PDB file of C-alpha atoms in Angstrom:
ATOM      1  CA  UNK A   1     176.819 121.383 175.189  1.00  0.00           C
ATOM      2  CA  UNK A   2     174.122 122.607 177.764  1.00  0.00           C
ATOM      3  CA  UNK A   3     170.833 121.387 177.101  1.00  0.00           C
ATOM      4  CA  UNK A   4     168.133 122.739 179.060  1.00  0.00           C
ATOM      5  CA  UNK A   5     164.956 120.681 179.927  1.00  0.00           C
ATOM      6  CA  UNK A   6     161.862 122.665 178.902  1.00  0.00           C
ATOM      7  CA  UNK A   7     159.689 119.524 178.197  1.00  0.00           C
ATOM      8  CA  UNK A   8     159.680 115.915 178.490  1.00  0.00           C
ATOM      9  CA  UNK A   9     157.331 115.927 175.163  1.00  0.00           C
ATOM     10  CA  UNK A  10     158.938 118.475 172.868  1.00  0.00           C
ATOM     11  CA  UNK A  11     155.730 118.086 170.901  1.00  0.00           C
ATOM     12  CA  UNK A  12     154.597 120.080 174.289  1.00  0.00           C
ATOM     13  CA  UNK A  13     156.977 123.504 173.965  1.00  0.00           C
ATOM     14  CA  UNK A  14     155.501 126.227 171.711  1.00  0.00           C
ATOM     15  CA  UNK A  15     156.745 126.945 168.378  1.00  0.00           C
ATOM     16  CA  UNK A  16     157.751 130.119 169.175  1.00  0.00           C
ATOM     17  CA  UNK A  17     159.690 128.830 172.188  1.00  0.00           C
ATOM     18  CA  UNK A  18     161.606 126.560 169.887  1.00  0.00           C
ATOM     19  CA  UNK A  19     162.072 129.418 167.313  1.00  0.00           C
ATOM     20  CA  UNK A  20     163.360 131.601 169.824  1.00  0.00           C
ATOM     21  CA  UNK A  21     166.210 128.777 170.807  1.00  0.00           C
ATOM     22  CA  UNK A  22     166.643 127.784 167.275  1.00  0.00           C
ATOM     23  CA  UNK A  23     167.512 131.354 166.340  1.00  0.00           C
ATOM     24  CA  UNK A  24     169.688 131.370 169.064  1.00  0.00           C
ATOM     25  CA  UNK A  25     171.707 128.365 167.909  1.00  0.00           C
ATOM     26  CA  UNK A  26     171.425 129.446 164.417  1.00  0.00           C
ATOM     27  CA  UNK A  27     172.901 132.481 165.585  1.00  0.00           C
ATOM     28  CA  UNK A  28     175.926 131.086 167.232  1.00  0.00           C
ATOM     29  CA  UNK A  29     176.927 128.772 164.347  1.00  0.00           C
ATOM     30  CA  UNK A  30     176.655 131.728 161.908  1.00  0.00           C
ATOM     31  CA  UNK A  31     178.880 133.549 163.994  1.00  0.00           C
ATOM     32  CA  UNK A  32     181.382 130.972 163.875  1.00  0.00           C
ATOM     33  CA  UNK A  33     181.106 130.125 160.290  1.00  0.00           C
ATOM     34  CA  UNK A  34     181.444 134.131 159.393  1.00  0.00           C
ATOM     35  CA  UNK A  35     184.418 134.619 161.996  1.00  0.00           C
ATOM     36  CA  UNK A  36     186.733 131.589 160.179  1.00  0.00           C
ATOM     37  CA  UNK A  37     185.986 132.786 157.005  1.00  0.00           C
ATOM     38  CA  UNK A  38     186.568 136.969 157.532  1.00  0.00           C
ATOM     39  CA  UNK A  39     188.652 137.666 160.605  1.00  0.00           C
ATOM     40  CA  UNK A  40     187.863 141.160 160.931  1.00  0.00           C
ATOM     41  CA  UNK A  41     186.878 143.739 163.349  1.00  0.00           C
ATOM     42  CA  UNK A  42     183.306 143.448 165.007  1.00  0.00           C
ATOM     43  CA  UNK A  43     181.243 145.661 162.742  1.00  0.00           C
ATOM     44  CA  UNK A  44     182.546 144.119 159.087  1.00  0.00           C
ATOM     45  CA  UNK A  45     181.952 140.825 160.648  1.00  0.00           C
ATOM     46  CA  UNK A  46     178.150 141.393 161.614  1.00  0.00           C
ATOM     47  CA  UNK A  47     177.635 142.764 158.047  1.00  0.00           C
ATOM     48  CA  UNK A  48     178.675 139.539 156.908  1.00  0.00           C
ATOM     49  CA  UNK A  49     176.296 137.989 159.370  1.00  0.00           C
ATOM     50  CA  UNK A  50     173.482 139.551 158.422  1.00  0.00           C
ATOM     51  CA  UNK A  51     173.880 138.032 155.076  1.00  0.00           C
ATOM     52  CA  UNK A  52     173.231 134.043 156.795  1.00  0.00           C
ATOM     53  CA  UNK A  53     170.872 135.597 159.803  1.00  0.00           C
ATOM     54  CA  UNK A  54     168.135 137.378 157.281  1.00  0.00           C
ATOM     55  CA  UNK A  55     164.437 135.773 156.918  1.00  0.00           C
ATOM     56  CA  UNK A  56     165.107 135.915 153.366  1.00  0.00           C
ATOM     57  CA  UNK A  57     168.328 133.934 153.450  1.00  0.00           C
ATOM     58  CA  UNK A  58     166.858 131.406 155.822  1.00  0.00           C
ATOM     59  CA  UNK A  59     163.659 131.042 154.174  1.00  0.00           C
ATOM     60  CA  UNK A  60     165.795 130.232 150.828  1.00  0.00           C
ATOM     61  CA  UNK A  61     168.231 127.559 152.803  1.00  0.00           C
ATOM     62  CA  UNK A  62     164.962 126.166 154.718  1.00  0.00           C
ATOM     63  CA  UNK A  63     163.294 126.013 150.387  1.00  0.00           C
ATOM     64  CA  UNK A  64     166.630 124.108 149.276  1.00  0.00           C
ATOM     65  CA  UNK A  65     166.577 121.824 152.016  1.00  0.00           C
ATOM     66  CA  UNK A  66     162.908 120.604 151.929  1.00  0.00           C
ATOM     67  CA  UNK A  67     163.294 117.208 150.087  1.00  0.00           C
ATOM     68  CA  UNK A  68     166.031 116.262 152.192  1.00  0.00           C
ATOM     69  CA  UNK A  69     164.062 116.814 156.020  1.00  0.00           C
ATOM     70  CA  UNK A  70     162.546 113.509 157.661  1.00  0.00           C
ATOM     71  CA  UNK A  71     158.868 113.271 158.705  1.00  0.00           C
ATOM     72  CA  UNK A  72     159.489 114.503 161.774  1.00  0.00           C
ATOM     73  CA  UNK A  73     161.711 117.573 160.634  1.00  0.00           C
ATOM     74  CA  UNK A  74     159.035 118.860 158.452  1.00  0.00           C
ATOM     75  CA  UNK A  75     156.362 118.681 161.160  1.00  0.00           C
ATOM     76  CA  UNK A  76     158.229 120.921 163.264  1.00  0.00           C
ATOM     77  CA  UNK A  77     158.991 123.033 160.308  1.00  0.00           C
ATOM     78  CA  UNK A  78     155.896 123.590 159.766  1.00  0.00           C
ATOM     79  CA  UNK A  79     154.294 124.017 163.415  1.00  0.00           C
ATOM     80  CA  UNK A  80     156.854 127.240 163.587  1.00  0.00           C
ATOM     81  CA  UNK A  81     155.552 128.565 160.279  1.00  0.00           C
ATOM     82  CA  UNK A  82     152.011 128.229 161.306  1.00  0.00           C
ATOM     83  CA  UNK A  83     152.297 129.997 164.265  1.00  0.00           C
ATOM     84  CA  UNK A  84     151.047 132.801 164.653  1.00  0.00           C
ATOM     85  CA  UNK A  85     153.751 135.513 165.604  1.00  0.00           C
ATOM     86  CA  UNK A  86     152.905 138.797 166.884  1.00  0.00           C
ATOM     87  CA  UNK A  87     155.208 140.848 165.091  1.00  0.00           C
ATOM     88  CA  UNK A  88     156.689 140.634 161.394  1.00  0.00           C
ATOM     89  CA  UNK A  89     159.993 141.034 159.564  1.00  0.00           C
ATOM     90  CA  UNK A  90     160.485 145.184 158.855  1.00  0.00           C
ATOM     91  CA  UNK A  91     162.927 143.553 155.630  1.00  0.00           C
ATOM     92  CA  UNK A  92     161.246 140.359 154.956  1.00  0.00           C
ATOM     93  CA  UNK A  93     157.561 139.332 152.887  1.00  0.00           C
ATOM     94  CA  UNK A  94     155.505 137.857 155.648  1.00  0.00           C
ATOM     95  CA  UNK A  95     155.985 134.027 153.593  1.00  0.00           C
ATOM     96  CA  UNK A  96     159.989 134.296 153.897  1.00  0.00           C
ATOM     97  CA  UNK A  97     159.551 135.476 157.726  1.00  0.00           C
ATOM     98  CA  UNK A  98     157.303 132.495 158.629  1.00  0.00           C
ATOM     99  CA  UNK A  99     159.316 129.997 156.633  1.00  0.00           C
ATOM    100  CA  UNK A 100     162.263 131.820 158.638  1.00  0.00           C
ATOM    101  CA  UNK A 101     160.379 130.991 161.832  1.00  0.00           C
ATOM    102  CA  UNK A 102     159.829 127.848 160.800  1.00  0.00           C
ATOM    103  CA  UNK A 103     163.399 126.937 160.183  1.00  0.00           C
ATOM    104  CA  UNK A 104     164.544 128.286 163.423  1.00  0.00           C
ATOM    105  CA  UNK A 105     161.801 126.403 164.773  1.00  0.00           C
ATOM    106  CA  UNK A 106     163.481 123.198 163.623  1.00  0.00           C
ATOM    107  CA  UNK A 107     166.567 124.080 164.904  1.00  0.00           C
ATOM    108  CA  UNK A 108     165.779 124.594 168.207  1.00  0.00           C
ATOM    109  CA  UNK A 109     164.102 121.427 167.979  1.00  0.00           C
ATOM    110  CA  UNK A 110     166.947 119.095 166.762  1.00  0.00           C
ATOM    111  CA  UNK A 111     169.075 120.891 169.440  1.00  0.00           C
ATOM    112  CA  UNK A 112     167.151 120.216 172.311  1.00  0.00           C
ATOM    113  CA  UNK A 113     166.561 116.784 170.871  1.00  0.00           C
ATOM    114  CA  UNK A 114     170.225 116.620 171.167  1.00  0.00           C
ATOM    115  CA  UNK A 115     170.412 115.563 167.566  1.00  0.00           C
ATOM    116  CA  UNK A 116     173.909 117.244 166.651  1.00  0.00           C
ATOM    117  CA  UNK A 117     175.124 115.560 164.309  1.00  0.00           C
ATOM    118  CA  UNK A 118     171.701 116.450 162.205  1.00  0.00           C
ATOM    119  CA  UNK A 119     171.844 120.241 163.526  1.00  0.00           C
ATOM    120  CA  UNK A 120     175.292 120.529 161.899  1.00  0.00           C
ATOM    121  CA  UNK A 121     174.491 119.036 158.886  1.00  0.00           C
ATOM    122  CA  UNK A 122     171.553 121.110 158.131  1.00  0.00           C
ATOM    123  CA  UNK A 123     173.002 124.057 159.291  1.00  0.00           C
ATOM    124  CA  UNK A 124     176.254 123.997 156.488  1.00  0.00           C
ATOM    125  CA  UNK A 125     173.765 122.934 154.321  1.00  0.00           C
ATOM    126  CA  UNK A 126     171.835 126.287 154.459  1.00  0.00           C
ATOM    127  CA  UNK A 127     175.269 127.655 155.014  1.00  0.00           C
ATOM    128  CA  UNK A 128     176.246 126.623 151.474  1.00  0.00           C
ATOM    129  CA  UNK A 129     172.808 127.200 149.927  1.00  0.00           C
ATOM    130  CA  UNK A 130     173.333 130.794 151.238  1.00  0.00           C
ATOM    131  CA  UNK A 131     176.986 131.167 150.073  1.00  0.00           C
ATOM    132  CA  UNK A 132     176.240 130.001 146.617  1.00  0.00           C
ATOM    133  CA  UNK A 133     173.731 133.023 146.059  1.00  0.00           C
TER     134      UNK A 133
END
């Protein structure tokens, strides 16, 4: 897996830079995730995607997953739902955007603390929060 360096502190990298990763990786994974399940040309398979990509989805997986996120998880959850972003979800209320933000804030944070094995887990969590809807 690459890991870039952005910071020896990762308390140090914006929010929004760790959103912008965390949607990134969040991203990738969904791709995978909607690619074993509906092998299928291009344009039914990002339909599907959008389904695991939207704020609204996230925010819900990000709701479900609360108790369950260490000390540390949640302050980085919230530091990327505090932040102030400069533009706002055309499809989302401005709470499930910034929870959205926030979760993709922890993600980018657990993968460039190379914590995989946590970044998986939470990820088919939300993955199975979402599918159960």
């Amino acid at each position: 897996m690459i890991i870039p360096f952005i910071a020896a502190d990762l308390r140090e990298i914006n929010p929004s830079v760790l959103a912008y990763i965390g949607d990134s990786v969040y991203e990738l994974y969904s791709r995978c995730h909607v690619s074993e399940r509906t092998a299928s040309n291009s344009g039914k398979m990002h339909k599907v995607n959008v389904k695991y990509v939207s704020a609204a989805s996230q925010a819900k997986a990000v709701n479900a997953l609360m108790d369950e996120l260490s000390e540390e998880e949640l302050e980085y959850f919230k530091r990327g739902r505090n932040s102030n972003s400069p533009t706002m979800s055309k499809n989302a209320s401005p709470v499930d955007y910034m929870n959205a933000t926030g979760f993709e804030a922890l993600l980018g944070f657990l993968f460039l603390d190379n914590k995989e094995e946590r970044l998986d887990y939470i990820i088919q969590k939300s993955f199975e929060v979402i599918d159960s809807e």
